Amino acid sequence: MWAWKALAVAAICLLGLLMPREASAGLTSCSLSTGGMSFGSYDSLARSQVDGIGTITATCTGTNTETVNIELSGGNSGSCTTPRKLNIGSTMDYQLYTDSARTGAWCTGTAVLSTTFTFTSRVKTITQSVSFYGRVFAAQNPAAGTYKDTLTARLRQASSGTAFAEVPLTSDLSVSAACMLSVGTLGFGSYSPGMTALGSATLGVRCTNGSSYSIALGAGQYAGGGTRRMLGPNSNYLGYELFRDSARAVLWGDGASFGAKVPGTGTGGDQSLTVHGRSAIPDSVLPGSYSDSVFVTVDY
């Protein structure tokens, strides 16, 4: 009786040792890393859209085949349905996408990045990278500066929804101050000796929103003796002056000669300034056409 029991126990123990161990399925651990999304620079005058491509890398350890989803949340503001905001006090609209066509915004729920890990008995840790895509929208009027937004990318196991890792994801964009000029011709018209000739011309300037600028008028090609001059027939000269006001009381120059520069603040749009000219025509002037060229410079 006692011997039979001992043999039975021994047989059960032996069977326990020979039974194969059931494989454990799922993820053991994961980590995320990313360099974020660097859009580069935005031309505040052309205002064209700027596209970018980023990469997020997942390293996971596990068994069998597992799909993971990487979701995106947080940031300054915005979501899948409204633009996200790059911010330096003022904001710029942008969005991050899961596809290169930039039609599917990246956020949470079903709007996520997905990748599948296939583990084997020999390969239990795998690293995979997934691309994501960004766009800063056109027709914005930003101030100069570096714009940023920091979101949270989070990796979840698809089958269970369990979060395994998260990492900050920063998007950035730079806007540099810029200006462009357009100039016209200041015509004094036709006058007789002994008269005072008056004329005006319009300067167009467009500068980055909020950026300070100053516009200088050079001495001209034929200045001499502290006087602007136009060149005419037989190397004769006719003096003239340029002003910033219609009363012709405040001279407009380059800050070193012929008056001060004219300052302003950019709006991102076109701004117009008027140059007013005056020429006192002496009785002894030789009849003919007189002209000069003045370089216009905008500093910003």
PDB file of C-alpha atoms in Angstrom, residues 2 64 71 92 122 173 183 209 283-284 294:
ATOM      1  CA  TRP A   2       2.616   2.464   0.975  1.00  0.00           C
ATOM      2  CA  ASN A  64       5.436  36.511 -30.883  1.00  0.00           C
ATOM      3  CA  GLU A  71      -0.343  58.494 -30.385  1.00  0.00           C
ATOM      4  CA  MET A  92       1.727  80.052 -36.222  1.00  0.00           C
ATOM      5  CA  ARG A 122      16.408  34.344 -31.160  1.00  0.00           C
ATOM      6  CA  LEU A 173      10.337  76.889 -36.943  1.00  0.00           C
ATOM      7  CA  VAL A 183      10.989 102.609 -55.852  1.00  0.00           C
ATOM      8  CA  ASN A 209       5.443  91.965 -39.026  1.00  0.00           C
ATOM      9  CA  ASP A 283      18.580 132.222 -63.533  1.00  0.00           C
ATOM     10  CA  SER A 284      21.857 131.112 -65.084  1.00  0.00           C
ATOM     11  CA  VAL A 294      19.883 107.882 -55.582  1.00  0.00           C
TER      12      VAL A 294
END
